[in-house]
């Protein structure tokens, strides 16, 4: 219960609601109604407060507050709610009324209303310890860890005494520890949890993972990490390798090679119209999970059908043969910023393309080089709503190294968003993307 209600306001003495009550007069004498109500409340004479000070639009806000507190102590929650609502109408920026309304809503099993009232109270005082702790606890009970950390962090909580990473059979424990931006015997900050989650997602060695806070009796917490590795044994590898057989494709993937968070992914497609072989390696750079190296090799032998081109009404039919070798580096700067840079060299041949057509310049043979760079940053993050949006800008420059070929440049800007409508889990997910270039 907020302590501010004990402040005494010296108001002019006015008539009592029940002036003929000798017990009330013996306690309060000629004091103001507000002082008397506060005195009765502190003496736990709740029924006397309710009987003596009736609801009235002319009551000062302190009297509404005392009456609401007395009704709440008597268990008459609906009447207490109405008393607090009357006081709130008179003092919209008094945080005590929404705080108490939140407590009543919680007792009545309405967590959503309790959260709404607490958010209103924290608009008046964002640093209120009781309100932040109450709201964080409600989000914690709902399973929304990130939202609970947002409000606990405002009051210097929660402290974690231990971090249990469980049993991760393959991943090097040292590498996992480096990926976690927090440590035992310290405060768990939201930005550190977000950074840790992004590093683990970058590793791409877990099919799913989650963090769990477990309260201790002293008010601190233990943090547990639960994960399921992607490389699930011989049977899982076989199922993954042959699941795309109907599409004339076979895959071979290996994750967390040697416990180093390094991955190898490849596939071969033998479709006569679009043959392709692709292989990619990715792994942390110098054992740092915040930096990642990527190398790839891509070979294509495809039949192209380009209708309505500059060659006239007849479609252009030709074969593309291309071999590309590339590599890149990406880095997570912090919980808000990421960047990447890639470069590649390739050689392509267009077989059967009609020479001298208007579109011939678009299909120049020969080697080419390409450079790509990108920057991504968070523009919106609302853990209470489980809503986030990220913007990005990308630059691509390429040049075919043949006589007469002109350089090519493209600049893209985009934004993508993601919303998880449930308070916990990711069974339902809505996402969208908008790009311009």
mmCIF file with all atom_site columns, C-alpha atoms in Angstrom, residues 325-430:
data_model
loop_
_atom_site.group_PDB
_atom_site.id
_atom_site.type_symbol
_atom_site.label_atom_id
_atom_site.label_alt_id
_atom_site.label_comp_id
_atom_site.label_asym_id
_atom_site.label_entity_id
_atom_site.label_seq_id
_atom_site.pdbx_PDB_ins_code
_atom_site.Cartn_x
_atom_site.Cartn_y
_atom_site.Cartn_z
_atom_site.occupancy
_atom_site.B_iso_or_equiv
_atom_site.pdbx_formal_charge
_atom_site.auth_seq_id
_atom_site.auth_comp_id
_atom_site.auth_asym_id
_atom_site.auth_atom_id
_atom_site.pdbx_PDB_model_num
ATOM 1   C CA . UNK A 1 325 ? 32.493 -18.247 -54.985 1.00 0.00 ? 325 UNK A CA 1
ATOM 2   C CA . UNK A 1 326 ? 31.867 -15.834 -52.137 1.00 0.00 ? 326 UNK A CA 1
ATOM 3   C CA . UNK A 1 327 ? 32.459 -14.971 -48.517 1.00 0.00 ? 327 UNK A CA 1
ATOM 4   C CA . UNK A 1 328 ? 31.352 -12.468 -45.935 1.00 0.00 ? 328 UNK A CA 1
ATOM 5   C CA . UNK A 1 329 ? 31.517 -11.291 -42.349 1.00 0.00 ? 329 UNK A CA 1
ATOM 6   C CA . UNK A 1 330 ? 28.680 -10.149 -40.103 1.00 0.00 ? 330 UNK A CA 1
ATOM 7   C CA . UNK A 1 331 ? 28.659 -8.758  -36.590 1.00 0.00 ? 331 UNK A CA 1
ATOM 8   C CA . UNK A 1 332 ? 26.234 -7.986  -33.787 1.00 0.00 ? 332 UNK A CA 1
ATOM 9   C CA . UNK A 1 333 ? 27.321 -4.631  -32.393 1.00 0.00 ? 333 UNK A CA 1
ATOM 10  C CA . UNK A 1 334 ? 24.856 -4.602  -29.490 1.00 0.00 ? 334 UNK A CA 1
ATOM 11  C CA . UNK A 1 335 ? 21.205 -5.401  -28.781 1.00 0.00 ? 335 UNK A CA 1
ATOM 12  C CA . UNK A 1 336 ? 20.080 -2.820  -31.372 1.00 0.00 ? 336 UNK A CA 1
ATOM 13  C CA . UNK A 1 337 ? 22.621 -2.773  -34.245 1.00 0.00 ? 337 UNK A CA 1
ATOM 14  C CA . UNK A 1 338 ? 23.997 -5.370  -36.699 1.00 0.00 ? 338 UNK A CA 1
ATOM 15  C CA . UNK A 1 339 ? 25.990 -5.149  -39.931 1.00 0.00 ? 339 UNK A CA 1
ATOM 16  C CA . UNK A 1 340 ? 27.264 -7.438  -42.676 1.00 0.00 ? 340 UNK A CA 1
ATOM 17  C CA . UNK A 1 341 ? 29.614 -7.281  -45.667 1.00 0.00 ? 341 UNK A CA 1
ATOM 18  C CA . UNK A 1 342 ? 29.857 -9.886  -48.469 1.00 0.00 ? 342 UNK A CA 1
ATOM 19  C CA . UNK A 1 343 ? 31.971 -10.179 -51.617 1.00 0.00 ? 343 UNK A CA 1
ATOM 20  C CA . UNK A 1 344 ? 31.866 -12.716 -54.425 1.00 0.00 ? 344 UNK A CA 1
ATOM 21  C CA . UNK A 1 345 ? 33.393 -13.506 -57.785 1.00 0.00 ? 345 UNK A CA 1
ATOM 22  C CA . UNK A 1 346 ? 31.623 -15.500 -60.470 1.00 0.00 ? 346 UNK A CA 1
ATOM 23  C CA . UNK A 1 347 ? 31.830 -16.631 -64.067 1.00 0.00 ? 347 UNK A CA 1
ATOM 24  C CA . UNK A 1 348 ? 28.732 -16.993 -66.205 1.00 0.00 ? 348 UNK A CA 1
ATOM 25  C CA . UNK A 1 349 ? 27.960 -18.156 -69.712 1.00 0.00 ? 349 UNK A CA 1
ATOM 26  C CA . UNK A 1 350 ? 24.741 -17.686 -71.688 1.00 0.00 ? 350 UNK A CA 1
ATOM 27  C CA . UNK A 1 351 ? 24.505 -20.460 -74.300 1.00 0.00 ? 351 UNK A CA 1
ATOM 28  C CA . UNK A 1 352 ? 22.031 -20.100 -77.170 1.00 0.00 ? 352 UNK A CA 1
ATOM 29  C CA . UNK A 1 353 ? 21.263 -16.408 -76.519 1.00 0.00 ? 353 UNK A CA 1
ATOM 30  C CA . UNK A 1 354 ? 20.580 -14.561 -79.823 1.00 0.00 ? 354 UNK A CA 1
ATOM 31  C CA . UNK A 1 355 ? 23.420 -12.190 -80.604 1.00 0.00 ? 355 UNK A CA 1
ATOM 32  C CA . UNK A 1 356 ? 22.658 -8.593  -81.525 1.00 0.00 ? 356 UNK A CA 1
ATOM 33  C CA . UNK A 1 357 ? 19.314 -8.425  -79.714 1.00 0.00 ? 357 UNK A CA 1
ATOM 34  C CA . UNK A 1 358 ? 18.406 -5.380  -77.634 1.00 0.00 ? 358 UNK A CA 1
ATOM 35  C CA . UNK A 1 359 ? 18.680 -7.459  -74.471 1.00 0.00 ? 359 UNK A CA 1
ATOM 36  C CA . UNK A 1 360 ? 22.125 -8.876  -75.241 1.00 0.00 ? 360 UNK A CA 1
ATOM 37  C CA . UNK A 1 361 ? 23.811 -6.302  -72.969 1.00 0.00 ? 361 UNK A CA 1
ATOM 38  C CA . UNK A 1 362 ? 21.833 -7.651  -70.045 1.00 0.00 ? 362 UNK A CA 1
ATOM 39  C CA . UNK A 1 363 ? 23.297 -11.138 -70.532 1.00 0.00 ? 363 UNK A CA 1
ATOM 40  C CA . UNK A 1 364 ? 27.006 -10.452 -70.923 1.00 0.00 ? 364 UNK A CA 1
ATOM 41  C CA . UNK A 1 365 ? 29.319 -13.443 -70.624 1.00 0.00 ? 365 UNK A CA 1
ATOM 42  C CA . UNK A 1 366 ? 32.455 -13.498 -68.517 1.00 0.00 ? 366 UNK A CA 1
ATOM 43  C CA . UNK A 1 367 ? 33.673 -13.129 -64.962 1.00 0.00 ? 367 UNK A CA 1
ATOM 44  C CA . UNK A 1 368 ? 32.098 -10.608 -62.580 1.00 0.00 ? 368 UNK A CA 1
ATOM 45  C CA . UNK A 1 369 ? 32.648 -9.278  -59.078 1.00 0.00 ? 369 UNK A CA 1
ATOM 46  C CA . UNK A 1 370 ? 30.032 -8.180  -56.550 1.00 0.00 ? 370 UNK A CA 1
ATOM 47  C CA . UNK A 1 371 ? 30.131 -6.448  -53.179 1.00 0.00 ? 371 UNK A CA 1
ATOM 48  C CA . UNK A 1 372 ? 27.237 -6.178  -50.718 1.00 0.00 ? 372 UNK A CA 1
ATOM 49  C CA . UNK A 1 373 ? 27.016 -4.333  -47.399 1.00 0.00 ? 373 UNK A CA 1
ATOM 50  C CA . UNK A 1 374 ? 24.118 -3.935  -45.032 1.00 0.00 ? 374 UNK A CA 1
ATOM 51  C CA . UNK A 1 375 ? 23.169 -2.322  -41.735 1.00 0.00 ? 375 UNK A CA 1
ATOM 52  C CA . UNK A 1 376 ? 20.224 -3.348  -39.562 1.00 0.00 ? 376 UNK A CA 1
ATOM 53  C CA . UNK A 1 377 ? 18.816 -1.626  -36.497 1.00 0.00 ? 377 UNK A CA 1
ATOM 54  C CA . UNK A 1 378 ? 15.755 -1.887  -34.253 1.00 0.00 ? 378 UNK A CA 1
ATOM 55  C CA . UNK A 1 379 ? 13.242 0.911   -34.700 1.00 0.00 ? 379 UNK A CA 1
ATOM 56  C CA . UNK A 1 380 ? 10.535 -0.448  -32.381 1.00 0.00 ? 380 UNK A CA 1
ATOM 57  C CA . UNK A 1 381 ? 10.592 -2.870  -29.485 1.00 0.00 ? 381 UNK A CA 1
ATOM 58  C CA . UNK A 1 382 ? 7.559  -3.345  -27.216 1.00 0.00 ? 382 UNK A CA 1
ATOM 59  C CA . UNK A 1 383 ? 8.124  -6.462  -25.093 1.00 0.00 ? 383 UNK A CA 1
ATOM 60  C CA . UNK A 1 384 ? 4.730  -5.969  -23.382 1.00 0.00 ? 384 UNK A CA 1
ATOM 61  C CA . UNK A 1 385 ? 3.007  -6.404  -26.758 1.00 0.00 ? 385 UNK A CA 1
ATOM 62  C CA . UNK A 1 386 ? 5.675  -8.823  -28.061 1.00 0.00 ? 386 UNK A CA 1
ATOM 63  C CA . UNK A 1 387 ? 6.052  -6.519  -31.041 1.00 0.00 ? 387 UNK A CA 1
ATOM 64  C CA . UNK A 1 388 ? 9.311  -5.567  -32.707 1.00 0.00 ? 388 UNK A CA 1
ATOM 65  C CA . UNK A 1 389 ? 10.323 -3.871  -35.940 1.00 0.00 ? 389 UNK A CA 1
ATOM 66  C CA . UNK A 1 390 ? 13.743 -3.695  -37.598 1.00 0.00 ? 390 UNK A CA 1
ATOM 67  C CA . UNK A 1 391 ? 14.897 -1.453  -40.388 1.00 0.00 ? 391 UNK A CA 1
ATOM 68  C CA . UNK A 1 392 ? 17.757 -2.094  -42.775 1.00 0.00 ? 392 UNK A CA 1
ATOM 69  C CA . UNK A 1 393 ? 19.682 -0.434  -45.566 1.00 0.00 ? 393 UNK A CA 1
ATOM 70  C CA . UNK A 1 394 ? 21.738 -2.391  -48.101 1.00 0.00 ? 394 UNK A CA 1
ATOM 71  C CA . UNK A 1 395 ? 24.183 -1.481  -50.855 1.00 0.00 ? 395 UNK A CA 1
ATOM 72  C CA . UNK A 1 396 ? 25.057 -3.786  -53.750 1.00 0.00 ? 396 UNK A CA 1
ATOM 73  C CA . UNK A 1 397 ? 27.716 -3.002  -56.377 1.00 0.00 ? 397 UNK A CA 1
ATOM 74  C CA . UNK A 1 398 ? 28.616 -5.359  -59.244 1.00 0.00 ? 398 UNK A CA 1
ATOM 75  C CA . UNK A 1 399 ? 30.672 -5.307  -62.433 1.00 0.00 ? 399 UNK A CA 1
ATOM 76  C CA . UNK A 1 400 ? 30.972 -7.779  -65.299 1.00 0.00 ? 400 UNK A CA 1
ATOM 77  C CA . UNK A 1 401 ? 34.650 -7.820  -66.272 1.00 0.00 ? 401 UNK A CA 1
ATOM 78  C CA . UNK A 1 402 ? 34.088 -7.806  -70.014 1.00 0.00 ? 402 UNK A CA 1
ATOM 79  C CA . UNK A 1 403 ? 34.620 -5.125  -72.609 1.00 0.00 ? 403 UNK A CA 1
ATOM 80  C CA . UNK A 1 404 ? 31.821 -2.567  -72.693 1.00 0.00 ? 404 UNK A CA 1
ATOM 81  C CA . UNK A 1 405 ? 29.972 -3.835  -69.615 1.00 0.00 ? 405 UNK A CA 1
ATOM 82  C CA . UNK A 1 406 ? 28.872 -1.065  -67.256 1.00 0.00 ? 406 UNK A CA 1
ATOM 83  C CA . UNK A 1 407 ? 28.923 -1.291  -63.451 1.00 0.00 ? 407 UNK A CA 1
ATOM 84  C CA . UNK A 1 408 ? 25.701 -1.973  -61.601 1.00 0.00 ? 408 UNK A CA 1
ATOM 85  C CA . UNK A 1 409 ? 24.603 -0.507  -58.244 1.00 0.00 ? 409 UNK A CA 1
ATOM 86  C CA . UNK A 1 410 ? 21.506 -1.002  -56.130 1.00 0.00 ? 410 UNK A CA 1
ATOM 87  C CA . UNK A 1 411 ? 20.474 0.611   -52.830 1.00 0.00 ? 411 UNK A CA 1
ATOM 88  C CA . UNK A 1 412 ? 17.673 -0.959  -50.802 1.00 0.00 ? 412 UNK A CA 1
ATOM 89  C CA . UNK A 1 413 ? 15.828 0.216   -47.731 1.00 0.00 ? 413 UNK A CA 1
ATOM 90  C CA . UNK A 1 414 ? 13.371 -1.937  -45.857 1.00 0.00 ? 414 UNK A CA 1
ATOM 91  C CA . UNK A 1 415 ? 11.516 -2.530  -42.641 1.00 0.00 ? 415 UNK A CA 1
ATOM 92  C CA . UNK A 1 416 ? 10.180 -5.768  -41.254 1.00 0.00 ? 416 UNK A CA 1
ATOM 93  C CA . UNK A 1 417 ? 8.028  -6.394  -38.221 1.00 0.00 ? 417 UNK A CA 1
ATOM 94  C CA . UNK A 1 418 ? 6.997  -9.356  -36.113 1.00 0.00 ? 418 UNK A CA 1
ATOM 95  C CA . UNK A 1 419 ? 4.206  -9.786  -33.603 1.00 0.00 ? 419 UNK A CA 1
ATOM 96  C CA . UNK A 1 420 ? 3.550  -12.737 -31.288 1.00 0.00 ? 420 UNK A CA 1
ATOM 97  C CA . UNK A 1 421 ? -0.058 -12.381 -30.116 1.00 0.00 ? 421 UNK A CA 1
ATOM 98  C CA . UNK A 1 422 ? 0.150  -14.816 -27.194 1.00 0.00 ? 422 UNK A CA 1
ATOM 99  C CA . UNK A 1 423 ? 1.789  -13.867 -23.893 1.00 0.00 ? 423 UNK A CA 1
ATOM 100 C CA . UNK A 1 424 ? 4.131  -16.857 -24.119 1.00 0.00 ? 424 UNK A CA 1
ATOM 101 C CA . UNK A 1 425 ? 5.445  -19.229 -26.776 1.00 0.00 ? 425 UNK A CA 1
ATOM 102 C CA . UNK A 1 426 ? 5.528  -18.744 -30.538 1.00 0.00 ? 426 UNK A CA 1
ATOM 103 C CA . UNK A 1 427 ? 2.659  -20.969 -31.719 1.00 0.00 ? 427 UNK A CA 1
ATOM 104 C CA . UNK A 1 428 ? 1.244  -17.984 -33.597 1.00 0.00 ? 428 UNK A CA 1
ATOM 105 C CA . UNK A 1 429 ? 3.348  -15.387 -35.349 1.00 0.00 ? 429 UNK A CA 1
ATOM 106 C CA . UNK A 1 430 ? 2.467  -12.486 -37.634 1.00 0.00 ? 430 UNK A CA 1
#
